[in-house]
Coordinates of C-alpha atoms and ligand atoms in Angstrom, one line a residue:
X1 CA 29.6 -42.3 -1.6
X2 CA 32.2 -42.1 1.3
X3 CA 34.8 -44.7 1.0
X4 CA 34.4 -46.6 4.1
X5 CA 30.9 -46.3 5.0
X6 CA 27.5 -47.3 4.2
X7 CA 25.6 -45.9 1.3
X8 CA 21.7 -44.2 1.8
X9 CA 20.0 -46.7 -0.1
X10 CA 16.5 -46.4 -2.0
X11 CA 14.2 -49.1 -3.5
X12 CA 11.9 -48.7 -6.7
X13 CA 9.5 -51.8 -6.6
X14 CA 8.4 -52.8 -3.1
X15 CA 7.1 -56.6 -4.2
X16 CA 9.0 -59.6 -2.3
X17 CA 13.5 -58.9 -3.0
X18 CA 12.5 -55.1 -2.4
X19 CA 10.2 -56.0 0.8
X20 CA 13.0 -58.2 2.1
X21 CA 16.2 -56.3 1.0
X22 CA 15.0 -53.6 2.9
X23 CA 14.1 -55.3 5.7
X24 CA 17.3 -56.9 5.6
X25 CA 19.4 -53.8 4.7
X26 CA 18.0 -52.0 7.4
X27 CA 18.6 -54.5 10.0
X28 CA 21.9 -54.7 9.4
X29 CA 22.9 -50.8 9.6
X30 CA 21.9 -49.5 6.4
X31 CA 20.0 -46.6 6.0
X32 CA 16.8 -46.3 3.9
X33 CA 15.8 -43.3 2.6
X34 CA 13.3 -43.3 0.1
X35 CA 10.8 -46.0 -1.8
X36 CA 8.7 -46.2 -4.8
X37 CA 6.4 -48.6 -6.4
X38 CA 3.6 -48.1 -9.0
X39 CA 1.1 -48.9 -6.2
X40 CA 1.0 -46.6 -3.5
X41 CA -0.1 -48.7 -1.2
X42 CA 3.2 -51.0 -1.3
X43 CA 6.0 -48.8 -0.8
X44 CA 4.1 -46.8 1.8
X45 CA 3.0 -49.4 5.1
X46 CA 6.9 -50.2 4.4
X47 CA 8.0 -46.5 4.7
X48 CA 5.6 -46.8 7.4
X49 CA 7.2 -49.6 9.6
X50 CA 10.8 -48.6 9.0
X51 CA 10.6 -45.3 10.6
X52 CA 9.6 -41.9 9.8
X53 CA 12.6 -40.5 8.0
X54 CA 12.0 -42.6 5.3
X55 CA 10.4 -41.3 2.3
X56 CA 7.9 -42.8 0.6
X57 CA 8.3 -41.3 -2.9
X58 CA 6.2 -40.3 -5.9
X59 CA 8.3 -41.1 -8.3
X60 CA 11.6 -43.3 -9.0
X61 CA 12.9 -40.0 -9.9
X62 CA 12.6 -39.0 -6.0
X63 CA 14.4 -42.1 -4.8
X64 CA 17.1 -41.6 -7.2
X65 CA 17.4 -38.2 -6.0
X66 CA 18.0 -38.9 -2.0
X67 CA 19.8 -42.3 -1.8
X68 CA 23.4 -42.8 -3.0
X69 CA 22.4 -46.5 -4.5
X70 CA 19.0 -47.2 -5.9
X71 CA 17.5 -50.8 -6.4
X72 CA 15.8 -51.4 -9.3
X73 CA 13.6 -54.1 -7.8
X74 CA 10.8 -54.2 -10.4
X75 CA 9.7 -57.3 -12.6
X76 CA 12.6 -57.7 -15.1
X77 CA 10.9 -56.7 -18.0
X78 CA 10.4 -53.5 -16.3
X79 CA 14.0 -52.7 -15.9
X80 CA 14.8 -51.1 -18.8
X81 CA 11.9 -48.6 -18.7
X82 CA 12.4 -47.9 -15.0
X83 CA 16.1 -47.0 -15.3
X84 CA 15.6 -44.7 -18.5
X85 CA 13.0 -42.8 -16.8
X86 CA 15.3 -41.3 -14.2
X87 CA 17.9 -38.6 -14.7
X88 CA 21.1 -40.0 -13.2
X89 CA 24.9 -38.6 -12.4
X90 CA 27.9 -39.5 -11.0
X91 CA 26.4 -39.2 -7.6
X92 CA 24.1 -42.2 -8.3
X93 CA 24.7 -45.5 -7.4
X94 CA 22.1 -47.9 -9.5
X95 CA 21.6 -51.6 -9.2
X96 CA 19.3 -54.5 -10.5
X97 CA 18.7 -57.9 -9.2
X98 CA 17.8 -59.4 -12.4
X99 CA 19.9 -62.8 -12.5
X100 CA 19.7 -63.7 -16.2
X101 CA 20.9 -59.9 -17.3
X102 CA 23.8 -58.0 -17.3
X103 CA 24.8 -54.1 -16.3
X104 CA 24.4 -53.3 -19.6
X105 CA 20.2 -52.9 -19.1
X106 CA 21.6 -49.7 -17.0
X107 CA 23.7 -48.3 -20.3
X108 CA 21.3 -45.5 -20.1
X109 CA 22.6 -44.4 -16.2
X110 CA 26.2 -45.4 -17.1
X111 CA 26.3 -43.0 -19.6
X112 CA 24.9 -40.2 -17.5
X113 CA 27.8 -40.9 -15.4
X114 CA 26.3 -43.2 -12.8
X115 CA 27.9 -46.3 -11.4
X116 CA 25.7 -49.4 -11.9
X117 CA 25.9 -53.2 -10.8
X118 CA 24.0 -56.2 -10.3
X119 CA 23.3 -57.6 -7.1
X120 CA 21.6 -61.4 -7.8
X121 CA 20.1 -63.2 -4.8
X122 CA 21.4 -66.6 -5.6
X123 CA 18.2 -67.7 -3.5
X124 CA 14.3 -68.2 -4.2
X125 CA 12.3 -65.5 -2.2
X126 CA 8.8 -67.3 -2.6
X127 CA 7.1 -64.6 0.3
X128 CA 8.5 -61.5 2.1
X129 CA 9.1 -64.0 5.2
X130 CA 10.9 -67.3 3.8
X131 CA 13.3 -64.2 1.8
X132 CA 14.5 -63.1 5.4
X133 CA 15.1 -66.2 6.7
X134 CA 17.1 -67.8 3.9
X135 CA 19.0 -64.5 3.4
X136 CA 22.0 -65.0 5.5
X137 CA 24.1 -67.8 3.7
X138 CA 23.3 -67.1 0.2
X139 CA 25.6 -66.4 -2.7
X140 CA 24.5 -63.3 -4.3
X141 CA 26.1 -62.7 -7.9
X142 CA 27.8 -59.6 -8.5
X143 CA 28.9 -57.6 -11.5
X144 CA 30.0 -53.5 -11.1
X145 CA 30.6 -50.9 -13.9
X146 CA 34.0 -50.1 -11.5
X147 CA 36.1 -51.9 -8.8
X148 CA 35.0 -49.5 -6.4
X149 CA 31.2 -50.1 -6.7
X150 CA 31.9 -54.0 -7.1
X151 CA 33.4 -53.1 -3.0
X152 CA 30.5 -51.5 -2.4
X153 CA 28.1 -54.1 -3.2
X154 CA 30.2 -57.1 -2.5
X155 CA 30.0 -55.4 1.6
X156 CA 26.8 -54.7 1.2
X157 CA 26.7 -59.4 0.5
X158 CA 29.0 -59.3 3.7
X159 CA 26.8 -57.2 6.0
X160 CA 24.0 -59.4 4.8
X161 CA 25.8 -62.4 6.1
X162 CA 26.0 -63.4 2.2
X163 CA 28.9 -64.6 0.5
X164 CA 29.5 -62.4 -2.7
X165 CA 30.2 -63.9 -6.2
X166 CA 31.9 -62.2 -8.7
X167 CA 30.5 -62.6 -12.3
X168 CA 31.2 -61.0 -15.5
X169 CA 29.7 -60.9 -18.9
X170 CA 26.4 -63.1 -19.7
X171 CA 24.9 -64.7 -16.8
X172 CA 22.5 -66.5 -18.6
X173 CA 24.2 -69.5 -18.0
X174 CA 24.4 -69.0 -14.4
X175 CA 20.8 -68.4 -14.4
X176 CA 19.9 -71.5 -16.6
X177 CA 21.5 -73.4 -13.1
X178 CA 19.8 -71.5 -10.4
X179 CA 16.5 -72.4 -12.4
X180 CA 17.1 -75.5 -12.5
X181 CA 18.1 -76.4 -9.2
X182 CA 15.5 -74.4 -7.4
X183 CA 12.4 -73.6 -9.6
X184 CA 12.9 -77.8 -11.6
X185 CA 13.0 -78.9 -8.3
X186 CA 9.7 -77.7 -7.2
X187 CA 8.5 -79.0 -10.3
X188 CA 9.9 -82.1 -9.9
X189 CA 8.5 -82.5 -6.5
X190 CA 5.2 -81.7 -7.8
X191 CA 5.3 -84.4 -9.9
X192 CA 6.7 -86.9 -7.5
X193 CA 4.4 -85.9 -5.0
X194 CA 1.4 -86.3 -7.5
X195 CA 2.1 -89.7 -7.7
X196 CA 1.0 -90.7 -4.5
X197 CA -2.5 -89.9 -5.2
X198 CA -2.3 -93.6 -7.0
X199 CA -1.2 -95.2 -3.3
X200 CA -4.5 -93.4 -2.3
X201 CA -2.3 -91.0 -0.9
X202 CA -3.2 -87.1 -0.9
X203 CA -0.4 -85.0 -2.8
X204 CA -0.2 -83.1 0.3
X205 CA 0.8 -85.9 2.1
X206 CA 3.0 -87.4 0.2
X207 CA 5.1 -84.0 -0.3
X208 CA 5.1 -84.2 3.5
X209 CA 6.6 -87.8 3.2
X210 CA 9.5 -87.0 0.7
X211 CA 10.9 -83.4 2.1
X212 CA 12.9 -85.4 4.6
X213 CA 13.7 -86.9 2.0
X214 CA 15.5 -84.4 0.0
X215 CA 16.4 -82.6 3.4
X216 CA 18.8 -85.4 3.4
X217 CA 20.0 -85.8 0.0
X218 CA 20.6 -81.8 0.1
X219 CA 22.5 -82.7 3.4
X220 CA 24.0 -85.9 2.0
X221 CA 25.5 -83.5 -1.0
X222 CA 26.4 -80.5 1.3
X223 CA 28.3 -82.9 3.5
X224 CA 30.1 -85.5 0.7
X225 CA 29.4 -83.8 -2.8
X226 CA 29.0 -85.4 -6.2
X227 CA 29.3 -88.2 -7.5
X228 CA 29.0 -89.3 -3.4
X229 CA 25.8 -88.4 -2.7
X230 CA 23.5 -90.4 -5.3
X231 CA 21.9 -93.5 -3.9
X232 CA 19.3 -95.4 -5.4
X233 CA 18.6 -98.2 -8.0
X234 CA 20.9 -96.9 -10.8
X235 CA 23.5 -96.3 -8.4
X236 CA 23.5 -99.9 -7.1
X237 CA 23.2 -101.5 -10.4
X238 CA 19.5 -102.7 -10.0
X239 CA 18.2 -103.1 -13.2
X240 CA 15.2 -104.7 -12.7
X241 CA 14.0 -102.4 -10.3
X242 CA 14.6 -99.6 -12.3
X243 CA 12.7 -101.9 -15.3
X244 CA 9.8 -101.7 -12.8
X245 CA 9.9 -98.3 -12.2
X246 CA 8.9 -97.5 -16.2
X247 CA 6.2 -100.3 -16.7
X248 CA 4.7 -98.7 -13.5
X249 CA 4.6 -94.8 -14.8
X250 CA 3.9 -96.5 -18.5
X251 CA 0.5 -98.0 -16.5
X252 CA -0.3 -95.0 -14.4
X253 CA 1.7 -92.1 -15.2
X254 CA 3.1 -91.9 -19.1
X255 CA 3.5 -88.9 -19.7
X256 CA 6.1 -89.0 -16.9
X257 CA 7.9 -91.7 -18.9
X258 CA 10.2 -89.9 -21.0
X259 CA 11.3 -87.1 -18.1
X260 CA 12.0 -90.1 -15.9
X261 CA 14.1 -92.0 -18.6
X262 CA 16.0 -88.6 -19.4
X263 CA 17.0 -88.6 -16.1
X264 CA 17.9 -91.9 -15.3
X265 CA 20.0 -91.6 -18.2
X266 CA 21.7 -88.6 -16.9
X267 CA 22.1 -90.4 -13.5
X268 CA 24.3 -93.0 -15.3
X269 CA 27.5 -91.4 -15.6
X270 CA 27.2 -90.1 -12.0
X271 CA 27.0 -93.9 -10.9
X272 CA 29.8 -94.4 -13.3
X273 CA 31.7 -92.0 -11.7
X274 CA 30.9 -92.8 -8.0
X275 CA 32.3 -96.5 -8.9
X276 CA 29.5 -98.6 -8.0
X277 CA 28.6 -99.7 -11.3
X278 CA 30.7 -100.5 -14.5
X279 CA 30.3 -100.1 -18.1
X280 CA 28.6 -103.4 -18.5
X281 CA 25.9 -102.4 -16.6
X282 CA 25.5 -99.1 -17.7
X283 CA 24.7 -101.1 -21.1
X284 CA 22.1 -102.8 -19.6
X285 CA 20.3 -100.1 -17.6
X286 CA 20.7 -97.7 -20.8
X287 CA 19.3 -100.5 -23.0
X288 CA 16.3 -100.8 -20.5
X289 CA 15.7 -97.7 -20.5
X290 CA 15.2 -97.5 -24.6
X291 CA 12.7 -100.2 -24.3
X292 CA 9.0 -98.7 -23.9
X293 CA 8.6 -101.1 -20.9
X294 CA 11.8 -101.6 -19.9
X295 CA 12.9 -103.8 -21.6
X296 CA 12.9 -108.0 -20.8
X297 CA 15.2 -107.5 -17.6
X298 CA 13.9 -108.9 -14.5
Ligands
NAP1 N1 11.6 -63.9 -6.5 C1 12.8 -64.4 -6.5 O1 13.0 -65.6 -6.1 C2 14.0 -63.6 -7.0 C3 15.3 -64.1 -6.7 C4 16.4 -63.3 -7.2 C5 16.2 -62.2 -7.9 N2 14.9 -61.8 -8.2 C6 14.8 -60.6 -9.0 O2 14.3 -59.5 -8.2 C7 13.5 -58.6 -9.0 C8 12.1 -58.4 -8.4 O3 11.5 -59.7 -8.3 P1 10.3 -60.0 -7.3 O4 10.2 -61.4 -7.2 O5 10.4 -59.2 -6.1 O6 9.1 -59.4 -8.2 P2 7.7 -58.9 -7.6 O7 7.3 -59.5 -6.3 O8 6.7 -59.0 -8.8 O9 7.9 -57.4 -7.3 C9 8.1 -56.4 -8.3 C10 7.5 -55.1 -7.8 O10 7.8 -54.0 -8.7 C11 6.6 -53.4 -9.0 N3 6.8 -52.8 -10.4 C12 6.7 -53.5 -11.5 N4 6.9 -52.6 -12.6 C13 7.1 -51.4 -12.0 C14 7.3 -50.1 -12.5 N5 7.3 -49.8 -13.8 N6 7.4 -49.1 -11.6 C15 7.3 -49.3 -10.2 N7 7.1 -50.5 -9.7 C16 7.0 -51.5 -10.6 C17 5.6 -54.5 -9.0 O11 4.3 -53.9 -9.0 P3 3.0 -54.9 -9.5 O12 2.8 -55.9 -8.4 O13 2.0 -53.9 -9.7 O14 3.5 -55.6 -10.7 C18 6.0 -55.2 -7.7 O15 5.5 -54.5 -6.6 C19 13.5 -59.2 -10.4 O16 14.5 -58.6 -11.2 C20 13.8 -60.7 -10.2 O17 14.4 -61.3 -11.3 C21 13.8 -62.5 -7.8

């Protein structure tokens, strides 16, 4: 790797990160040189639209052989197994995207002399397409077996129009977040959005009506932060709404009770916190919200 320019890069697992890292690193003046995945068929119509130098390999071994990094962009559990199957050296460059795990799934390369990282899309690639497009602007989390290969991938972020993120040691913790922010919220939407099928509402509607609204409380929180952005009944003190709110999901909904109590009570000390509630009505909303039916506020 010459100090100053761009690595050859190769990708072994061509599902969505490697589609759209490649895509990505290609547009943006690195050069591809060799892909492999499992199933033939993946890594070649991508050799095939990138251009004909690229090599679309029969083994990881060949990809670790012709680029100066290689992504490991297989399933996580397939990390391990991937990396140990290919003889490395101190030519190699080796990475993973894996955002719960640390460089040391690549001890194996390390020790044959290679210099290993990981390169975490702080982002969720749902399809090849959404990946590209929400690319630029992310945080990507990295952590390098040397300072020189943390410079390497940390221009790599910049020529991605990412911002880089340093991070050492267990990212677990870090990973915990991004799940919860990003995969929770789906989930949460899902359920929110199920709801409306009791206002004779389709789901697909309703998740139609409330993206604007989280558009704007994502914009409200870019734009003002925490505790500034939260709105709602528990930030204005409205107990008895927020009573009505659990007799309603006890009728139609229970077994969205207790996630909706958890975070109403988790939503408290944000109010607190933003000022526009006290203690004394903390009290009551948490005392409502022990009550099955929320309690004998009106
Ligand atoms: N998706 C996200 O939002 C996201 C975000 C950040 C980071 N990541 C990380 O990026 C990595 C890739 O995730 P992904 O979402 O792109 O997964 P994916 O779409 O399932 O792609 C993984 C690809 O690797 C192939 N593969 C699996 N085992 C292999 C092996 N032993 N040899 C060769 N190819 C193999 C898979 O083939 P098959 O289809 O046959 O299994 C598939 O084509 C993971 O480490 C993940 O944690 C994902």
């Amino acid at each position: 790797m010459e100090p100053g320019s761009h690595p050859t890069l190769g990708f072994i697992g061509i599902g969505t990160v490697g589609t759209a890292l490649v895509e990505a690193f290609a547009q943006n003046g690195y050069r591809i040189v060799a892909l492999f995945d499992r199933k033939p068929a993946s890594s070649e119509a991508l050799a095939k639209r990138l251009s004909s130098d690229v090599l679309d390999a029969d083994s990881p071994q060949q990809v670790a052989d012709q680029a100066d990094v290689t992504f490991l962009t297989v399933s996580d559990d397939a990390i391990v197994s991937v990396a140990d199957s290919v003889q490395w050296s101190a030519r190699n460059g080796v990475v993973h995207c894996n955002g719960a795990a640390s460089i040391d799934l690549l001890q194996r390369a390390q020790r044959q002399g290679a210099m290993v990282g990981a390169l975490h899309p702080l982002q969720s690639f749902a399809n090849v397409a959404q990946a590209r497009k929400n690319i630029p602007g992310s945080a990507f989390a990295i952590e390098a077996s040397t300072a020189e290969f943390e410079q390497v991938l940390h221009d790599m972020v910049d020529a991605l129009g990412g911002t880089p993120l340093s991070l050492h040691g267990s990212k677990v913790l870090y990973h915990a977040s991004a799940v919860m922010a990003s995969n929770y919220l789906v989930t949460l939407l899902e359920l929110a959005s199920g709801l409306w099928e009791h206002l004779g509402i389709s789901q697909a509607e309703g998740l139609k009506a409330l993206l604007p609204l989280v558009r704007g409380t994502v914009e409200n929180l870019e734009a003002i932060g925490l505790p500034a952005a939260l709105t709602g009944p528990i930030a204005r003190g409205d107990v008895g709404t927020v009573k009505r709110h659990v007799i309603a999901l006890g009728e139609v909904a229970p077994e969205l009770l207790s996630l909706y109590k958890q975070l109403a009570r988790h939503t408290l000390p944000i109010a607190l916190a933003k000022g526009t509630i006290d203690s004394e009505v903390v009290e009551r909303l948490d005392a409502a919200l022990k009550e099955p039916r929320g309690g004998n506020e009106s």
